[in-house]
Short mmCIF file of C-alpha atoms in Angstrom, two decimals:
data_model
loop_
_atom_site.label_atom_id
_atom_site.label_comp_id
_atom_site.label_asym_id
_atom_site.label_seq_id
_atom_site.Cartn_x
_atom_site.Cartn_y
_atom_site.Cartn_z
CA MET A 1010 117.08 92.99 102.79
CA LEU A 1011 115.03 93.36 99.59
CA TYR A 1012 113.01 90.49 98.05
CA PRO A 1013 110.27 90.47 95.47
CA LEU A 1014 107.55 92.95 96.97
CA LYS A 1015 103.74 92.76 96.48
CA PHE A 1016 101.51 95.66 97.49
CA LYS A 1017 98.03 96.31 98.98
CA PRO A 1018 96.05 97.31 96.08
CA LEU A 1019 94.32 100.51 96.01
CA TYR A 1020 90.87 100.28 94.60
CA LYS A 1021 89.19 103.27 92.59
CA GLU A 1022 85.50 103.91 92.55
CA ARG A 1023 84.44 104.64 89.03
CA ILE A 1024 81.10 105.51 87.58
CA TRP A 1025 81.96 103.08 84.60
CA GLY A 1026 83.21 100.51 86.90
CA GLY A 1027 81.74 97.26 87.93
CA GLN A 1028 82.80 93.91 89.89
CA ARG A 1029 84.92 92.07 87.65
CA LEU A 1030 88.36 92.54 89.15
CA ALA A 1031 86.63 90.38 91.96
CA SER A 1032 85.02 87.73 89.89
CA ALA A 1033 87.41 87.67 87.16
CA MET A 1034 90.95 88.64 88.62
CA GLY A 1035 90.21 87.49 92.54
CA LYS A 1036 90.43 91.27 93.98
CA LYS A 1037 88.87 91.86 97.13
CA VAL A 1038 86.85 94.74 96.19
CA PRO A 1039 84.02 96.14 98.22
CA GLU A 1040 80.67 94.37 97.12
CA GLY A 1041 78.12 96.64 95.64
CA VAL A 1042 80.54 99.28 94.66
CA LYS A 1043 81.49 100.31 90.97
CA ILE A 1044 85.31 99.78 91.11
CA GLY A 1045 87.17 100.72 87.75
CA GLU A 1046 90.71 100.41 88.74
CA SER A 1047 92.90 98.52 91.02
CA TRP A 1048 96.16 100.34 91.52
CA GLU A 1049 98.58 97.63 91.79
CA ILE A 1050 101.87 99.98 91.95
CA SER A 1051 101.62 103.54 92.41
CA GLY A 1052 103.98 106.34 93.64
CA VAL A 1053 101.30 108.93 92.76
CA GLU A 1054 101.20 111.41 95.64
CA GLY A 1055 98.37 110.80 97.80
CA ASP A 1056 98.34 107.15 96.59
CA VAL A 1057 101.54 105.61 97.33
CA SER A 1058 101.56 101.61 97.27
CA VAL A 1059 102.08 99.98 101.05
CA VAL A 1060 104.04 96.84 100.78
CA ALA A 1061 101.87 93.69 101.81
CA ASN A 1062 104.22 90.71 101.98
CA GLY A 1063 107.34 89.77 104.02
CA CYS A 1064 109.68 91.81 106.63
CA LEU A 1065 109.09 95.13 104.86
CA LYS A 1066 105.12 94.96 105.17
CA GLY A 1067 103.54 98.24 105.98
CA ASN A 1068 106.21 100.57 104.44
CA ASP A 1069 105.35 102.43 101.46
CA LEU A 1070 107.23 102.54 98.55
CA GLN A 1071 108.34 106.34 98.55
CA GLU A 1072 109.99 105.05 102.02
CA LEU A 1073 111.53 101.99 100.59
CA ILE A 1074 113.14 104.04 98.03
CA GLU A 1075 114.37 106.83 100.17
CA VAL A 1076 116.51 103.84 101.97
CA TYR A 1077 117.42 101.36 99.15
CA MET A 1078 117.79 104.32 96.30
CA GLY A 1079 119.45 102.40 92.99
CA ASP A 1080 119.21 99.08 95.01
CA LEU A 1081 115.41 99.16 94.56
CA VAL A 1082 114.71 101.08 91.45
CA GLY A 1083 118.24 101.20 89.57
CA GLU A 1084 120.97 103.74 89.79
CA LYS A 1085 120.05 105.86 86.81
CA ILE A 1086 116.32 105.60 87.47
CA TYR A 1087 116.97 106.85 91.05
CA ASP A 1088 119.28 109.57 89.58
CA ARG A 1089 116.68 110.88 87.36
CA TYR A 1090 113.17 110.12 89.34
CA GLY A 1091 114.15 110.40 92.92
CA LEU A 1092 111.81 109.36 95.46
CA GLU A 1093 108.84 109.10 92.83
CA PHE A 1094 108.48 105.85 91.33
CA PRO A 1095 108.16 106.21 87.65
CA VAL A 1096 105.56 103.79 86.59
CA LEU A 1097 101.99 103.47 87.45
CA ILE A 1098 100.52 99.69 86.90
CA LYS A 1099 96.65 99.60 86.98
CA LEU A 1100 93.99 96.81 86.38
CA ILE A 1101 90.89 98.28 84.77
CA ASP A 1102 87.41 97.33 84.65
CA ALA A 1103 85.30 98.73 82.08
CA GLU A 1104 81.73 97.97 82.90
CA ASP A 1105 80.65 101.01 80.60
CA VAL A 1106 82.42 103.02 78.18
CA LEU A 1107 84.83 105.68 79.78
CA SER A 1108 85.21 109.28 78.78
CA ILE A 1109 87.10 110.46 75.61
CA GLN A 1110 90.23 112.09 77.11
CA VAL A 1111 93.67 112.90 76.55
CA HIS A 1112 97.05 113.19 78.33
CA PRO A 1113 99.67 116.01 78.13
CA ASP A 1114 103.14 115.33 77.31
CA ASP A 1115 106.06 115.68 79.84
CA ARG A 1116 106.59 119.46 78.84
CA LEU A 1117 103.06 120.66 79.23
CA ALA A 1118 102.27 118.59 82.53
CA GLU A 1119 105.51 120.39 83.84
CA GLU A 1120 104.21 123.77 82.77
CA ARG A 1121 100.60 123.29 83.99
CA HIS A 1122 100.93 121.09 86.92
CA HIS A 1123 104.67 120.52 87.96
CA SER A 1124 104.11 116.79 87.10
CA TYR A 1125 105.19 114.06 84.21
CA GLY A 1126 103.04 113.71 81.46
CA LYS A 1127 101.21 110.78 80.83
CA THR A 1128 102.23 108.05 78.24
CA GLU A 1129 100.41 104.60 78.52
CA MET A 1130 99.72 101.30 77.25
CA TRP A 1131 96.76 98.88 77.27
CA TYR A 1132 96.86 95.16 77.17
CA VAL A 1133 93.52 93.40 77.07
CA ILE A 1134 92.98 90.60 79.53
CA ALA A 1135 89.20 90.05 78.64
CA ALA A 1136 86.91 91.22 76.15
CA GLU A 1137 83.01 90.95 75.48
CA PRO A 1138 82.08 90.16 72.00
CA GLY A 1139 82.07 93.16 70.11
CA ALA A 1140 83.96 95.31 72.78
CA SER A 1141 86.14 97.94 71.40
CA LEU A 1142 88.58 100.80 71.89
CA TYR A 1143 88.86 104.34 70.84
CA VAL A 1144 92.32 105.26 69.89
CA GLY A 1145 93.49 108.64 67.99
CA PHE A 1146 91.66 110.09 65.13
CA ASN A 1147 90.32 107.96 61.79
CA ARG A 1148 91.85 110.67 59.48
CA GLN A 1149 93.86 113.64 59.64
CA VAL A 1150 91.77 116.23 61.78
CA THR A 1151 92.74 119.69 62.27
CA ARG A 1152 92.59 121.72 65.55
CA GLN A 1153 89.06 123.73 64.32
CA GLU A 1154 87.67 120.43 62.88
CA TYR A 1155 88.13 119.13 66.48
CA LEU A 1156 86.69 122.30 68.21
CA ASP A 1157 83.60 122.25 65.91
CA ALA A 1158 83.04 118.42 66.30
CA VAL A 1159 83.40 118.86 70.36
CA ALA A 1160 80.99 122.09 70.28
CA ALA A 1161 78.52 119.99 68.17
CA GLY A 1162 78.77 116.91 70.18
CA THR A 1163 80.05 114.73 67.25
CA LEU A 1164 83.43 113.92 68.39
CA PRO A 1165 83.01 110.21 68.22
CA SER A 1166 82.79 110.09 64.87
CA LEU A 1167 86.04 111.80 64.38
CA LEU A 1168 87.74 108.61 66.43
CA ASN A 1169 89.26 105.37 65.40
CA LYS A 1170 87.34 102.79 66.73
CA VAL A 1171 88.96 99.08 66.96
CA GLU A 1172 87.21 95.90 67.67
CA VAL A 1173 89.70 94.12 70.35
CA LYS A 1174 89.82 90.78 71.81
CA ALA A 1175 92.05 89.22 74.71
CA GLY A 1176 95.68 89.30 74.05
CA ASP A 1177 95.48 92.96 71.99
CA ALA A 1178 97.78 95.63 73.15
CA TYR A 1179 97.90 99.16 72.25
CA PHE A 1180 100.20 102.12 72.95
CA ILE A 1181 98.71 105.35 73.86
CA PRO A 1182 101.71 108.19 73.80
CA ALA A 1183 100.60 111.37 75.46
CA GLY A 1184 98.66 113.78 73.27
CA THR A 1185 96.30 111.11 71.69
CA VAL A 1186 92.42 111.24 72.11
CA HIS A 1187 91.25 107.97 73.46
CA ALA A 1188 88.47 105.99 75.31
CA ILE A 1189 88.25 102.33 76.63
CA GLY A 1190 85.03 100.66 75.33
CA LYS A 1191 82.40 98.90 77.69
CA GLY A 1192 83.01 95.04 78.62
CA LEU A 1193 86.95 95.16 78.82
CA LEU A 1194 89.35 94.11 81.24
CA ILE A 1195 92.66 95.87 80.88
CA ALA A 1196 96.16 95.79 82.52
CA GLU A 1197 97.49 99.48 82.06
CA ILE A 1198 101.38 100.43 82.23
CA GLN A 1199 101.78 104.20 82.32
CA GLN A 1200 103.75 107.16 83.59
CA THR A 1201 103.43 108.15 87.11
CA SER A 1202 100.57 110.85 86.45
CA ASP A 1203 97.24 111.02 87.21
CA ILE A 1204 96.35 114.21 84.90
CA THR A 1205 93.42 113.43 82.26
CA TYR A 1206 91.61 116.21 80.27
CA ARG A 1207 88.17 114.84 79.71
CA VAL A 1208 86.50 115.98 76.41
CA ASP A 1209 83.63 114.02 75.92
CA ASP A 1210 81.45 111.69 78.36
CA TRP A 1211 78.79 110.31 75.97
CA GLY A 1212 76.08 112.44 77.42
CA ARG A 1213 76.39 110.79 80.66
CA VAL A 1214 75.79 112.28 84.21
CA GLY A 1215 77.57 111.80 87.57
CA ALA A 1216 76.13 110.58 90.72
CA ASP A 1217 74.59 114.13 91.60
CA GLY A 1218 72.57 113.96 88.34
CA LYS A 1219 74.91 116.85 86.50
CA PRO A 1220 77.16 116.41 83.48
CA ARG A 1221 80.83 115.47 84.57
CA GLU A 1222 83.09 118.49 84.16
CA LEU A 1223 85.05 118.47 80.69
CA HIS A 1224 88.41 120.15 80.16
CA THR A 1225 88.04 121.55 76.59
CA GLU A 1226 90.51 124.37 76.74
CA LEU A 1227 92.86 122.53 78.59
CA ALA A 1228 92.81 119.66 76.36
CA VAL A 1229 93.10 121.25 72.96
CA ASP A 1230 96.63 122.34 73.39
CA ALA A 1231 97.54 119.02 74.68
CA ILE A 1232 96.22 117.08 71.77
CA ASP A 1233 98.48 115.88 68.85
CA PHE A 1234 96.73 116.71 65.77
CA GLY A 1235 99.44 115.15 63.57
CA ALA A 1236 98.65 112.27 60.97
CA PRO A 1237 97.19 109.55 62.44
CA GLN A 1238 99.61 106.50 63.36
CA ASN A 1239 99.48 102.59 64.37
CA TYR A 1240 98.70 102.04 67.96
CA ASP A 1241 98.31 98.45 67.83
CA VAL A 1242 101.51 96.70 69.53
CA THR A 1243 99.78 93.50 69.39
CA SER A 1244 102.51 90.75 69.84
CA ALA A 1245 101.67 86.96 70.51
CA PRO A 1246 103.18 85.27 73.25
CA VAL A 1247 105.86 82.50 72.48
CA LEU A 1248 106.43 79.44 74.87
CA ASN A 1249 108.86 80.44 77.76
CA THR A 1250 110.35 83.04 75.63
CA PRO A 1251 109.91 86.96 76.42
CA VAL A 1252 108.63 89.06 73.38
CA GLN A 1253 108.44 92.35 73.49
CA ILE A 1254 105.21 94.58 73.32
CA LYS A 1255 106.55 97.91 73.31
CA GLU A 1256 109.48 99.88 74.27
CA CYS A 1257 109.58 103.35 74.87
CA PRO A 1258 111.53 106.26 77.11
CA TYR A 1259 108.95 105.57 80.03
CA PHE A 1260 108.79 101.62 79.94
CA THR A 1261 109.37 98.36 78.09
CA THR A 1262 106.82 95.52 78.19
CA ASN A 1263 107.34 92.18 77.31
CA VAL A 1264 104.69 89.11 77.66
CA ILE A 1265 105.83 85.57 78.94
CA GLN A 1266 104.07 82.35 78.44
CA ILE A 1267 105.54 80.18 81.14
CA HIS A 1268 105.25 76.31 81.23
CA GLY A 1269 108.29 74.91 83.42
CA MET A 1270 110.85 77.33 84.03
CA VAL A 1271 112.36 80.50 82.50
CA GLU A 1272 115.43 82.07 83.69
CA ARG A 1273 115.82 86.07 83.18
CA ASP A 1274 119.53 87.49 83.24
CA PHE A 1275 119.42 91.15 84.22
CA THR A 1276 122.73 91.69 85.01
CA ARG A 1277 122.61 94.80 82.81
CA LEU A 1278 119.61 96.32 82.90
CA ASP A 1279 119.90 98.64 86.08
CA SER A 1280 115.95 98.68 86.37
CA PHE A 1281 113.58 97.00 88.76
CA VAL A 1282 111.44 94.56 87.01
CA ILE A 1283 107.58 94.45 87.40
CA TYR A 1284 105.55 91.02 86.90
CA ILE A 1285 101.99 91.31 86.27
CA CYS A 1286 100.21 87.77 86.25
CA LEU A 1287 97.66 87.49 83.56
CA GLY A 1288 96.52 84.00 84.34
CA GLY A 1289 97.87 80.72 85.98
CA GLU A 1290 99.76 80.34 89.26
CA LEU A 1291 103.88 80.89 89.34
CA GLN A 1292 106.78 81.66 91.59
CA VAL A 1293 108.88 84.33 91.30
CA ARG A 1294 112.45 83.71 92.85
CA GLY A 1295 115.81 85.83 93.37
CA ALA A 1296 118.66 85.55 95.21
CA GLU A 1297 117.35 87.43 98.33
CA GLY A 1298 113.84 85.52 98.16
CA SER A 1299 110.67 84.52 96.23
CA THR A 1300 106.83 85.09 96.09
CA SER A 1301 103.98 83.36 94.47
CA LEU A 1302 101.58 84.65 91.68
CA VAL A 1303 98.45 83.91 90.76
CA ARG A 1304 96.13 85.88 88.19
CA GLY A 1305 95.54 89.40 89.18
CA GLU A 1306 98.33 89.71 91.30
CA THR A 1307 101.44 91.69 90.84
CA THR A 1308 105.37 91.70 92.28
CA LEU A 1309 107.94 94.27 92.11
CA VAL A 1310 111.24 92.71 91.65
CA PRO A 1311 114.31 95.10 93.07
CA ALA A 1312 116.97 96.38 90.69
CA GLU A 1313 119.51 94.57 92.45
CA GLU A 1314 118.15 91.32 91.79
CA GLU A 1315 120.55 90.40 88.49
CA GLU A 1316 118.88 86.93 87.96
CA ILE A 1317 115.25 85.94 88.26
CA VAL A 1318 113.47 82.51 88.03
CA LEU A 1319 109.77 82.37 86.82
CA GLU A 1320 108.58 78.72 87.52
CA GLY A 1321 105.09 77.16 86.92
CA GLN A 1322 102.45 78.00 84.38
CA GLY A 1323 100.77 80.80 83.32
CA THR A 1324 101.41 84.27 81.58
CA VAL A 1325 102.90 87.67 82.78
CA LEU A 1326 103.58 90.96 81.66
CA GLU A 1327 106.93 91.89 82.17
CA VAL A 1328 107.75 95.55 82.79
CA TYR A 1329 111.07 97.63 83.46
CA ILE A 1330 112.83 100.73 82.10
CA ARG A 1331 115.60 100.07 79.90
#
């Protein structure tokens, strides 16, 4: 029997991480360790999520897909992705600025790594005053101009820097040069991929005292040097009404502000549905079971659930593949 599933978070130590996933999101992260990421739902090889609730507790996500197939993820999704869960859900604590990086698209990732590419979306949960994101170039940039800036150490001057606040959302297609600035707590929805090309690290050194590895040659062929675009997909919540933030081939993300009860009809969807709780306290109910959600928790509702009830008071991100 399937029901709304919760998973054990996978905590990732990062040089730029901190402890706010504990203090702000209620995560039980190791004390005194710079935790930059909590992988909430993952199908990445070597980091497959394990169920934390109910009768399926202890089973990992790949095992569940193998047994339940389309009933869990959706028939068309299972036909396309097989045993690999297609999205990766993260919570990110940027105590310090992240490296400037880029991710390959599906074609290049398959050619080089036999993997999917990495298109992603950021939702700002909390932001310190003046906190910023770096998304794309601030003008039309040629390949040679980019290479010259990398060699000269002036790449940040070419980037589009935007000050952000809680509730802002940005869509980052594969091929976009980007970085998360310091002082941000972010929910990230992305393709299942862990391929990152680091192109600049702000002169920072690693734990060994040496500069961290850069991937200049790999990155240049992954970068989209087309005209800059608008990456801001911010959409204000509307009480008890799903508001779409972004739809793309890899995921659809809505934001729902709930006070009381919201009924969701997914009869025609043929996809799993993920809820990420940004604040408050809620019950997520389907025909086969229910689970509670508080700030910082995530649940996966199986595709076989055609009607879902969200009850309580809080705000969630809702993620599925249309």
